[in-house]
mmCIF file of C-alpha atoms in Angstrom:
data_model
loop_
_atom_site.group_PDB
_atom_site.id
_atom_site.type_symbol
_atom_site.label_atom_id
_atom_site.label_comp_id
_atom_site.label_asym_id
_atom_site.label_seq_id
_atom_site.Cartn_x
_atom_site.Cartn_y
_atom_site.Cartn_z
ATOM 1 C CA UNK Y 1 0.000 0.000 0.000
ATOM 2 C CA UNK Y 2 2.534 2.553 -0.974
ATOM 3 C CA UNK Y 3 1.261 5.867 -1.370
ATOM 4 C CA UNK Y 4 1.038 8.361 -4.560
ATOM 5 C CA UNK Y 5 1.968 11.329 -3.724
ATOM 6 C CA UNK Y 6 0.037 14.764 -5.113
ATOM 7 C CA UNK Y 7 1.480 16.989 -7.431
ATOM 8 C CA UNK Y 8 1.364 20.793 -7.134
ATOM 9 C CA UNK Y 9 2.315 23.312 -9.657
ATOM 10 C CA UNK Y 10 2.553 25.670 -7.248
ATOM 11 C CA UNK Y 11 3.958 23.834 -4.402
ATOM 12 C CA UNK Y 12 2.622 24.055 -0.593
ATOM 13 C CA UNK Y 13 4.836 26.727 0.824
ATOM 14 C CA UNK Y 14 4.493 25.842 3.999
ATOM 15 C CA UNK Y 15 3.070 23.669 7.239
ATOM 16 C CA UNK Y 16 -0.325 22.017 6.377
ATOM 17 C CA UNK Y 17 -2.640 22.057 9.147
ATOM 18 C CA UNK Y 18 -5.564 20.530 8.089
ATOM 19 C CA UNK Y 19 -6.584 17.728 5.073
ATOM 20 C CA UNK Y 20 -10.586 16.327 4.760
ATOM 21 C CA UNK Y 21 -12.238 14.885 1.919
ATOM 22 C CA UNK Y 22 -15.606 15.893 0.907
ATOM 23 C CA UNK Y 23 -18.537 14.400 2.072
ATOM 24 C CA UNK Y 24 -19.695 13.215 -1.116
ATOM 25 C CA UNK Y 25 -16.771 12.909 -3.418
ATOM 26 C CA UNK Y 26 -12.960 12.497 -3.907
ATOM 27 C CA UNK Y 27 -12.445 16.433 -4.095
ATOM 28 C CA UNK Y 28 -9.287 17.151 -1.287
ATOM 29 C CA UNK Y 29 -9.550 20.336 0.863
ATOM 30 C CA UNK Y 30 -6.677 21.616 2.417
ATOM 31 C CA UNK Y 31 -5.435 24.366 5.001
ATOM 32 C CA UNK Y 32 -2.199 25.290 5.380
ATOM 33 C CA UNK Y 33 0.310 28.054 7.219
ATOM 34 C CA UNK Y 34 0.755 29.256 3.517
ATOM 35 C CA UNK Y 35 -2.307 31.355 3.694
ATOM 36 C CA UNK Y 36 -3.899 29.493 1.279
ATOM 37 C CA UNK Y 37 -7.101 27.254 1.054
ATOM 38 C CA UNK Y 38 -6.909 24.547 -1.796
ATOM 39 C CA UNK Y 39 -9.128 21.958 -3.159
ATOM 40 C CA UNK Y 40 -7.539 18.855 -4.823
ATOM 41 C CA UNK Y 41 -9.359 16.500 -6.990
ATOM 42 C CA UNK Y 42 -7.885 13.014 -6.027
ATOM 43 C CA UNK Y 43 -9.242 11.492 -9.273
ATOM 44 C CA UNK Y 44 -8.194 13.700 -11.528
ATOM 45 C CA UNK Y 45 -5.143 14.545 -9.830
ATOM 46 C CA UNK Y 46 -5.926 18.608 -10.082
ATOM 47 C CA UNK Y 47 -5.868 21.218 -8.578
ATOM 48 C CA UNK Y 48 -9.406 22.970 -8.727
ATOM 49 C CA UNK Y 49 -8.980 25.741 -6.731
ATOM 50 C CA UNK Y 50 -5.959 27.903 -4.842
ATOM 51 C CA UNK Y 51 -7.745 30.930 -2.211
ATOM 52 C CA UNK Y 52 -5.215 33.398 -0.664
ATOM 53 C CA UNK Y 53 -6.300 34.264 2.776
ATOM 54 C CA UNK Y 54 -4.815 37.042 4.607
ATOM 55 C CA UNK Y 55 -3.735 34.869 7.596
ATOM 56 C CA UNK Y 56 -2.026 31.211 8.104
ATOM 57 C CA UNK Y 57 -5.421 28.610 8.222
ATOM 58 C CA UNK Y 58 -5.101 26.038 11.063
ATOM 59 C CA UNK Y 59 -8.030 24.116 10.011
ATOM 60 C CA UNK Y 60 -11.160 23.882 7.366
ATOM 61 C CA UNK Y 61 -14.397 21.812 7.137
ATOM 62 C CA UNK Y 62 -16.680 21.327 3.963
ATOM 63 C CA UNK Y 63 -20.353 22.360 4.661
ATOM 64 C CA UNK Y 64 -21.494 20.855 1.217
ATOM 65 C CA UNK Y 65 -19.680 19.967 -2.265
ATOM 66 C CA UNK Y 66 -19.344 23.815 -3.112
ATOM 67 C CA UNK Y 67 -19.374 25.731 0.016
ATOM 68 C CA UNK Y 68 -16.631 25.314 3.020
ATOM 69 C CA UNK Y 69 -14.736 27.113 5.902
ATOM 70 C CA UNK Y 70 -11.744 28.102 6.845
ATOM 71 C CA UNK Y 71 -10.294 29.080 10.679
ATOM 72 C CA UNK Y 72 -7.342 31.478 10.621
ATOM 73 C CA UNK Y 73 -4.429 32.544 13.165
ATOM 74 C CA UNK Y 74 -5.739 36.735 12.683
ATOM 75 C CA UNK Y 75 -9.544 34.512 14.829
ATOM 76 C CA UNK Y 76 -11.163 34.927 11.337
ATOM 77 C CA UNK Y 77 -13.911 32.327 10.371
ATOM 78 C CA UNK Y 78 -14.451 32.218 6.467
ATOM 79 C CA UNK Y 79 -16.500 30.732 4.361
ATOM 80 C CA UNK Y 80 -16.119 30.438 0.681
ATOM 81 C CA UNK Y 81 -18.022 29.516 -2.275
ATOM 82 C CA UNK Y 82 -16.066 26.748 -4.366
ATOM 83 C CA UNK Y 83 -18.752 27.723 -7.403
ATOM 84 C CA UNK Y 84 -18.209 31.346 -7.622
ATOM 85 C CA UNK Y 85 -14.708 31.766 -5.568
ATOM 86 C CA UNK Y 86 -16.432 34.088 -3.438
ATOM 87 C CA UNK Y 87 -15.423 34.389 0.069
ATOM 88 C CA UNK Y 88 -16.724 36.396 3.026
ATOM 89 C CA UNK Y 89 -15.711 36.380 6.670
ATOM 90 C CA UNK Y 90 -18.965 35.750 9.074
ATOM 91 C CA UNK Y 91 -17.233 35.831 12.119
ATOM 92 C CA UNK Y 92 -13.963 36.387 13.982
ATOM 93 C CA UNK Y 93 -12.521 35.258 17.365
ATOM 94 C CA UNK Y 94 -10.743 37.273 19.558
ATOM 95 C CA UNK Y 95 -7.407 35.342 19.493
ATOM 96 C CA UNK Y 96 -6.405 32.651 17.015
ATOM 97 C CA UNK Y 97 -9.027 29.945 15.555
ATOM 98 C CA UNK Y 98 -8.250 26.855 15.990
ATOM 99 C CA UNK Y 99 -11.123 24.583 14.944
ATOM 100 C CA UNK Y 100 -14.031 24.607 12.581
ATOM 101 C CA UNK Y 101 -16.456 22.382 12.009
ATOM 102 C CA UNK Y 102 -20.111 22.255 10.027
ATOM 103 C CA UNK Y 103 -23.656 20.862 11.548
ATOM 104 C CA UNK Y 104 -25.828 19.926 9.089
ATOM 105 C CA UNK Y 105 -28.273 18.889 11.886
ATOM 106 C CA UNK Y 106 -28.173 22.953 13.443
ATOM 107 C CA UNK Y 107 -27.108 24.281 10.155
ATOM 108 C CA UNK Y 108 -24.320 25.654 12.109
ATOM 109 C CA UNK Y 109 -20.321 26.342 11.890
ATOM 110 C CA UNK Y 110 -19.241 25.489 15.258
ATOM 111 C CA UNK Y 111 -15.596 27.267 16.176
ATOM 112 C CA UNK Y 112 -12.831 27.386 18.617
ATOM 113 C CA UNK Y 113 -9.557 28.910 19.730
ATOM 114 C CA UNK Y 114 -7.142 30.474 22.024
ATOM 115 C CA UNK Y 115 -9.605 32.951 23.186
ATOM 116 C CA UNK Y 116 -11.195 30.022 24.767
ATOM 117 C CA UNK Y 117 -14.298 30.025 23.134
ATOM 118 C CA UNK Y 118 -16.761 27.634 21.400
ATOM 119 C CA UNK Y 119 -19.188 29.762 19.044
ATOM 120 C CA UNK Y 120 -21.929 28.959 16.722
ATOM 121 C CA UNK Y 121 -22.220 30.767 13.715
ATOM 122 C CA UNK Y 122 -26.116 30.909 12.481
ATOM 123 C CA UNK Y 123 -25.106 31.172 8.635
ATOM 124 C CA UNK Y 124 -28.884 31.292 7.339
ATOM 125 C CA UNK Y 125 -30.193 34.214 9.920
ATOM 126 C CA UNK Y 126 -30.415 37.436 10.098
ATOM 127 C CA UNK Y 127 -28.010 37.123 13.744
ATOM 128 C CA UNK Y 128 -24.795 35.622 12.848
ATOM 129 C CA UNK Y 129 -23.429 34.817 16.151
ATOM 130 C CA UNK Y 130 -25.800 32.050 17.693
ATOM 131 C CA UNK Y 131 -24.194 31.098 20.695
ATOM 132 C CA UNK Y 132 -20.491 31.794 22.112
ATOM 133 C CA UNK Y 133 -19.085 29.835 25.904
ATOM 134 C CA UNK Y 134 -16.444 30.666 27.620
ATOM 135 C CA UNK Y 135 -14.812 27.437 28.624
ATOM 136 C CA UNK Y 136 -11.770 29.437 30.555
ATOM 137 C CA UNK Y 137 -8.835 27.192 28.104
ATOM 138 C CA UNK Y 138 -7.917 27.121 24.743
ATOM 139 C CA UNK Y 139 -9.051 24.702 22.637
ATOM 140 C CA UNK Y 140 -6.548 22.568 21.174
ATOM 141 C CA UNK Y 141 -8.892 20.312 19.251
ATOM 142 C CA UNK Y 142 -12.649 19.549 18.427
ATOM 143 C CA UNK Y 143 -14.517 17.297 16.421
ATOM 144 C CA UNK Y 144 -18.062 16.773 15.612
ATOM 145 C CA UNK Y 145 -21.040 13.845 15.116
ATOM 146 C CA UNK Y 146 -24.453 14.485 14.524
ATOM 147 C CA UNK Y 147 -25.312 16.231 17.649
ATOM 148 C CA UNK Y 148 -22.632 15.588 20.253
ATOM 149 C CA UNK Y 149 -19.623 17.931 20.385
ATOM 150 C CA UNK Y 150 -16.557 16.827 21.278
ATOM 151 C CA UNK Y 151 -13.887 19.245 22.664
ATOM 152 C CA UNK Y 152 -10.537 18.400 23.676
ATOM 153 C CA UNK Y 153 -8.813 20.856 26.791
ATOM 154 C CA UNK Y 154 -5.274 20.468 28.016
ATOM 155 C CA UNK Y 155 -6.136 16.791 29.444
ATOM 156 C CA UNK Y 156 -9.863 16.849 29.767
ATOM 157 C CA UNK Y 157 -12.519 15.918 27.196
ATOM 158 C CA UNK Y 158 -16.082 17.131 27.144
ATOM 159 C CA UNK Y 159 -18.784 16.955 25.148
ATOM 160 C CA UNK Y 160 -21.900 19.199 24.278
ATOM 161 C CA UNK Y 161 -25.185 18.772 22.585
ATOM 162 C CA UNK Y 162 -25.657 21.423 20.127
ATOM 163 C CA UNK Y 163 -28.871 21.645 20.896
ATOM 164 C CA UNK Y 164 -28.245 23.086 24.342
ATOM 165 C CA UNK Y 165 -24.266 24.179 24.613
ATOM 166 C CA UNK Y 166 -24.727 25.579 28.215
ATOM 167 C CA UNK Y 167 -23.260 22.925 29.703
ATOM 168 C CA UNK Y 168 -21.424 19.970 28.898
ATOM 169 C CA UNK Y 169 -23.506 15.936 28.767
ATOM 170 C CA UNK Y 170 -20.329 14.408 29.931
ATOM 171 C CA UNK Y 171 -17.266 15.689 31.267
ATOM 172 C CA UNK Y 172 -13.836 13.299 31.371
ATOM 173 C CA UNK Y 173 -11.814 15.820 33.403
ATOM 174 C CA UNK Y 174 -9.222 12.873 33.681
ATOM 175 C CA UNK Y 175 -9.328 11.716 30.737
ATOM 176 C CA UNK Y 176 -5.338 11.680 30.137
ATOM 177 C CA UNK Y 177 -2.470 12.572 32.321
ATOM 178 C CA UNK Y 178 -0.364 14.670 29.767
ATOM 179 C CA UNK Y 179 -2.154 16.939 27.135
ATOM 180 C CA UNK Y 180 -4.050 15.726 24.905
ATOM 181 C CA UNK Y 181 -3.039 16.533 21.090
ATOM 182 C CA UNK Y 182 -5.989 15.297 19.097
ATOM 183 C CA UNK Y 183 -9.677 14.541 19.493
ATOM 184 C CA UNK Y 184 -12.108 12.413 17.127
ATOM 185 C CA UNK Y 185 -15.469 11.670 17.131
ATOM 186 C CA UNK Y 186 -16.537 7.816 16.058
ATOM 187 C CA UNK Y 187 -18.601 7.756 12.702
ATOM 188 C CA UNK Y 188 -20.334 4.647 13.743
ATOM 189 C CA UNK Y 189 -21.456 5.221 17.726
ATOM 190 C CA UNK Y 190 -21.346 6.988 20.580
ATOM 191 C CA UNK Y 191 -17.755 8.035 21.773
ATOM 192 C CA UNK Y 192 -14.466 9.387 20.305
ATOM 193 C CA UNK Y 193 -10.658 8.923 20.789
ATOM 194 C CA UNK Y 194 -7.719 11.005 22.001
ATOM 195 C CA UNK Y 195 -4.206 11.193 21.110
ATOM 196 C CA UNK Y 196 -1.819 12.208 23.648
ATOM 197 C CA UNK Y 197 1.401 14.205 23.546
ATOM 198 C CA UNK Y 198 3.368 10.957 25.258
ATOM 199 C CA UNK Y 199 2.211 8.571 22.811
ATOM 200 C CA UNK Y 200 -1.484 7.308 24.019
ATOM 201 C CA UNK Y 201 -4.635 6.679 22.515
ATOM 202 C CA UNK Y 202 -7.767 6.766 24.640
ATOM 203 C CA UNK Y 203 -10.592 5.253 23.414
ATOM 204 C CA UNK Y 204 -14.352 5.614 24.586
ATOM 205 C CA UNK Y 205 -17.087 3.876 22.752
ATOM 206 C CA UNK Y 206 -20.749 3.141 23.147
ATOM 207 C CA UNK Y 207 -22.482 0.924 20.657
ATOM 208 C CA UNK Y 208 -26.640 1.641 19.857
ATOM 209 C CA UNK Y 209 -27.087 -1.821 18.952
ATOM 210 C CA UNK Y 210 -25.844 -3.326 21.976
ATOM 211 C CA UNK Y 211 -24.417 -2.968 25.784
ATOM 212 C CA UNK Y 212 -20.470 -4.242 24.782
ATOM 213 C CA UNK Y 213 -19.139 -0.920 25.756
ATOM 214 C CA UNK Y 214 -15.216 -0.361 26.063
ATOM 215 C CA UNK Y 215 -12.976 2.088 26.951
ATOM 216 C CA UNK Y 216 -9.170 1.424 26.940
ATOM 217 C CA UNK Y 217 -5.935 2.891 26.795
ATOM 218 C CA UNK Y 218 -2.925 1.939 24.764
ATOM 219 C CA UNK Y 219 0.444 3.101 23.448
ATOM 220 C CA UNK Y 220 1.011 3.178 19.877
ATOM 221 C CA UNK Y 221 4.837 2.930 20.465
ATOM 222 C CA UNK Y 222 5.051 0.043 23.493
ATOM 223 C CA UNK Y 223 9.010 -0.504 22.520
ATOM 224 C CA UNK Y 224 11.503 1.537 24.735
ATOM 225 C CA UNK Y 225 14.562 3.623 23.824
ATOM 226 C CA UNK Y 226 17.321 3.357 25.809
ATOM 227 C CA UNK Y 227 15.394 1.828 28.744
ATOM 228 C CA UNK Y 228 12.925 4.975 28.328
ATOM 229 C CA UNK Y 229 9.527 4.923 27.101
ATOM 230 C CA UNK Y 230 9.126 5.831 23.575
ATOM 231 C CA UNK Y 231 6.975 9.383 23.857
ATOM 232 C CA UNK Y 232 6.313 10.684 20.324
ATOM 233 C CA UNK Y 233 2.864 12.766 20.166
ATOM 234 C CA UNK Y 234 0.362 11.474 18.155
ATOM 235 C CA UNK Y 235 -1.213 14.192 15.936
ATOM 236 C CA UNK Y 236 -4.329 12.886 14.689
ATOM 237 C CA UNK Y 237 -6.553 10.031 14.540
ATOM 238 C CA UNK Y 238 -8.683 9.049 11.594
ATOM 239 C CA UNK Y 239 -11.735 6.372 11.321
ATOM 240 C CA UNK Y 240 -12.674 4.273 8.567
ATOM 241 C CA UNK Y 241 -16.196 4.991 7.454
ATOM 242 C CA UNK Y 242 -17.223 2.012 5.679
ATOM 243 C CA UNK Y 243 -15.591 -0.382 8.281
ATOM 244 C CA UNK Y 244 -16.429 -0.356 11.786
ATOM 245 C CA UNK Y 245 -13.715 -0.613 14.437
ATOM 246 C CA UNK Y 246 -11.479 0.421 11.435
ATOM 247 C CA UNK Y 247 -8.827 3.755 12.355
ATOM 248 C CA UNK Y 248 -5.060 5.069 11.964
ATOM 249 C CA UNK Y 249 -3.266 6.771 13.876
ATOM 250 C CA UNK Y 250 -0.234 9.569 12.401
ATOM 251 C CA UNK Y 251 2.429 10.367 14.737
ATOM 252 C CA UNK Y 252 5.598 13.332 15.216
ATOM 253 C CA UNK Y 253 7.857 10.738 13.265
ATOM 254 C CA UNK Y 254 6.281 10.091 10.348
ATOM 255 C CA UNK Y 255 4.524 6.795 11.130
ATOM 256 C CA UNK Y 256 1.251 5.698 10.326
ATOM 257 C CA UNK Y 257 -0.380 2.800 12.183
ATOM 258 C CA UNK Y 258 -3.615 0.979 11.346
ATOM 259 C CA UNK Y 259 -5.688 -0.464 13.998
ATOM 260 C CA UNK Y 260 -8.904 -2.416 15.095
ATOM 261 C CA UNK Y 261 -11.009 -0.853 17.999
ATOM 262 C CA UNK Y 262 -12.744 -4.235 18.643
ATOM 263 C CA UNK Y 263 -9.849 -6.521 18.559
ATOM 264 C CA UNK Y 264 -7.509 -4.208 20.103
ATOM 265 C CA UNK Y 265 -4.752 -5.245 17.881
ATOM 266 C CA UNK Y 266 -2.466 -3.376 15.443
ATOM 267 C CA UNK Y 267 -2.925 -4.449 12.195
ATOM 268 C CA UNK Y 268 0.373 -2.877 9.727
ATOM 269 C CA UNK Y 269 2.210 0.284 8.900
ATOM 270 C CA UNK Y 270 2.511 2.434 5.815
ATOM 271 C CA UNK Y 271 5.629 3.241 4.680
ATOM 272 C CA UNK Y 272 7.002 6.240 6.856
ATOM 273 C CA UNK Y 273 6.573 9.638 6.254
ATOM 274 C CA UNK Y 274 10.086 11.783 5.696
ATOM 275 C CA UNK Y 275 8.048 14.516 8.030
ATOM 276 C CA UNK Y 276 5.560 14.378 10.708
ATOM 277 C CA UNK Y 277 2.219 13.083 10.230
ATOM 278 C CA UNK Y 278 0.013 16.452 10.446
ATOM 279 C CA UNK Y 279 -3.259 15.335 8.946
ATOM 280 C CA UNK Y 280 -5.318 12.255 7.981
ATOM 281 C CA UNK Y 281 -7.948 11.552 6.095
ATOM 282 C CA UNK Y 282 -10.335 9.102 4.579
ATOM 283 C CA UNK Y 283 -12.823 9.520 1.809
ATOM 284 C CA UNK Y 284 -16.491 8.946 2.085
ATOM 285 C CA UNK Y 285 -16.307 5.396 0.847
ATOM 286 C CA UNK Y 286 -13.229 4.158 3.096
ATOM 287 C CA UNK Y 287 -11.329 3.280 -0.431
ATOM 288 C CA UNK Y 288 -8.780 6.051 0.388
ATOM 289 C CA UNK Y 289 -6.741 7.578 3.074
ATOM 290 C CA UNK Y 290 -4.858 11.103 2.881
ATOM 291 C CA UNK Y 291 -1.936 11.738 4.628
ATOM 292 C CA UNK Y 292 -0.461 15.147 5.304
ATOM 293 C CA UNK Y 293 3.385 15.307 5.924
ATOM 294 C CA UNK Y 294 4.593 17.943 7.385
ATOM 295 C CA UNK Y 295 6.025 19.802 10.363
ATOM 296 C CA UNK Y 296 3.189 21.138 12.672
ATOM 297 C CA UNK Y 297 2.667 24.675 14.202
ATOM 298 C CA UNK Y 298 3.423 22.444 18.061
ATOM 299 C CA UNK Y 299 7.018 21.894 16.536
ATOM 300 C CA UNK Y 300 8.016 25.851 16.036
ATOM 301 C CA UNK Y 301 10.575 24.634 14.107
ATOM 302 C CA UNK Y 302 11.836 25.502 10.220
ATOM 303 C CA UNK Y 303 10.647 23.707 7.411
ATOM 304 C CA UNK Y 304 13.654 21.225 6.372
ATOM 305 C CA UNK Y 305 11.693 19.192 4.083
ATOM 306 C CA UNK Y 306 8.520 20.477 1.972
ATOM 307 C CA UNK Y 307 5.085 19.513 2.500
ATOM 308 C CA UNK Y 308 3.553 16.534 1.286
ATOM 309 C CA UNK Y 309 0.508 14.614 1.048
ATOM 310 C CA UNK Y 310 -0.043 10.790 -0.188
ATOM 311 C CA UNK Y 311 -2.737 8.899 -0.801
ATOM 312 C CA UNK Y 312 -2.940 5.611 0.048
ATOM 313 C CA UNK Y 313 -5.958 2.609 -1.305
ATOM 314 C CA UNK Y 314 -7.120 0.320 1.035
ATOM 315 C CA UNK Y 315 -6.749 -2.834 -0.580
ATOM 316 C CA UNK Y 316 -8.434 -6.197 -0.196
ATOM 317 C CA UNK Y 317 -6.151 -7.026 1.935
ATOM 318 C CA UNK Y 318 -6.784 -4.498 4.691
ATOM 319 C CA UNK Y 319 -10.608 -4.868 4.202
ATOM 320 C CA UNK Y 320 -10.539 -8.144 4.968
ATOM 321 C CA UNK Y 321 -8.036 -7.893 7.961
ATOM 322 C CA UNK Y 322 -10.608 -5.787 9.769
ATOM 323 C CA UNK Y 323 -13.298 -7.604 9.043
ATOM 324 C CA UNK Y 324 -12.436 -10.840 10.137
ATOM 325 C CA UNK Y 325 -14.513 -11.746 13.323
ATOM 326 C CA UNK Y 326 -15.885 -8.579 12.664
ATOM 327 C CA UNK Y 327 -19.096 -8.700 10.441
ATOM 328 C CA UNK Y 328 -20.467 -4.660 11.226
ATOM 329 C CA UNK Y 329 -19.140 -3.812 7.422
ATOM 330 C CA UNK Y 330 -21.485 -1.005 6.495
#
């Protein structure tokens, strides 16, 4: 499963914070500390669209096929029209935005950031700004599924129903011991997972269909160094959406590790990255995962090696190494 990697004619000039396909096809959007806002198409291997922004973007979400968002260092929340290439800031936080994410239940973007706020952004009324909370600590990282919120603080998790955000359905105030780097929801069920800055991934999840809850804890990197434990941060976390129990994990050194939730057990490696894993994502059918390699804005370091993102297909192979003993296949 060795990856292609995408070709730029203008080349990513700097760190890439954020990759996600669209909900409905193979089209690539990407954020980066460039300033710029691009959208790849992954089967046509083009570039469709390149929008300067006046800030570095830390992250970016896809309401539909044509319309998206962006979440920039200067707190600005944009949102742009892929059709047209019309954008428009609705809304701005008051220190750098972090996180940005799309409800189609509230018809809501939902953002955060250092100023340690979450805020809803009402994009179809005449009020922009829904609802803003003050949760007293930046947000490091947030994800979103269906209604339940997911927000990730120093080494706490909690999560919010945007139907009522004034206070939290669940609060895991010890959730890690160390800072926690990454949050995901689960596409599937109830419950998310948490990458840690020593290494860690915390998993919660409920399933609808039945009462075989778990919850565990695990290191991705159980080997030592020198007698020490191996602490690399692991910068995001990705589900399969076609195969339940199905995610990767991207790391500070390049590696990216498949794994099944239900089995508990790693199941390979891709090839390793020649920079740190920054983003991951898969498509809407599960066929393909994106990886982003690059430096991240944690690091505060130079850029040695440029920017690059692969794209890997899971194969038979990997289908059926999930699925065995495991017959929830969507």
């Amino acid at each position: 499963m060795n990856g292609t990697c995408l070709e730029f004619e203008n080349p990513i000039r700097d760190a890439i914070s954020r990759i996600r396909f669209s909900p409905q096809s193979n089209n690539l959007l990407i954020s980066s500390w460039d300033s710029s806002l691009r959208l790849y198409d992954v089967e046509c291997s083009q570039l469709r669209l390149e929008a300067p922004s006046e800030a570095a973007l830390l992250d970016c979400c896809f309401q539909e096929e044509s319309v998206v968002f962006s979440a920039g260092t200067d707190g600005s929340i944009t949102r742009y029209d892929l059709h047209s290439g019309i954008s428009n800031r609705i809304g701005n936080h008051d220190d750098v935005a972090t996180c940005v994410e799309y409800s189609n239940e509230t018809r809501q973007v939902i953002t955060a950031g250092f100023d340690k706020k979450v805020i809803a952004w009402d994009t179809c009324g005449a009020k922009p700004l829904a609802f803003l909370k003050n949760l007293g600590a930046e947000v490091d990282s947030m994800s979103l599924s269906g209604f339940e919120l997911t927000v990730a603080v120093g080494s706490s998790v909690d999560i919010y129903d945007l139907r009522n955000l004034d206070r939290s359905v669940q609060s895991n105030e010890s959730c890690m011991d160390v800072q926690i780097r990454c949050v995901h929801s689960i596409p599937y069920s109830k419950g998310y997972a948490v990458g840690s800055v020593d290494g860690r991934v915390k998993l919660e999840i409920s399933y609808q269909s039945n009462s075989n809850n778990m919850g565990y804890v695990f290191r991705c990197h159980p080997k030592s160094r020198d007698g020490r434990h191996h602490l690399v941060p692991v910068n995001d976390i990705a589900f399969n959406p076609f195969i339940s129990g199905a995610f990767v994990t991207g790391d500070n050194e390049g590696y990216i590790t498949a794994w099944d939730a239900k089995s508990r057990r790693r199941l390979f490696e891709l090839p390793r990255c020649s920079n740190s894993v920054a983003s991951l994502s898969y498509n809407h059918e599960g066929q393909f995962l994106a990886v982003a390699s690059s430096y991240t804005y944690q690091e505060a370091i130079e850029m040695e090696k440029p920017p690059q993102i692969s794209l890997h297909k899971m194969d038979d192979r990997y289908i059926r190494s999930v699925s065995i003993g495991n017959s929830s296949r969507k």
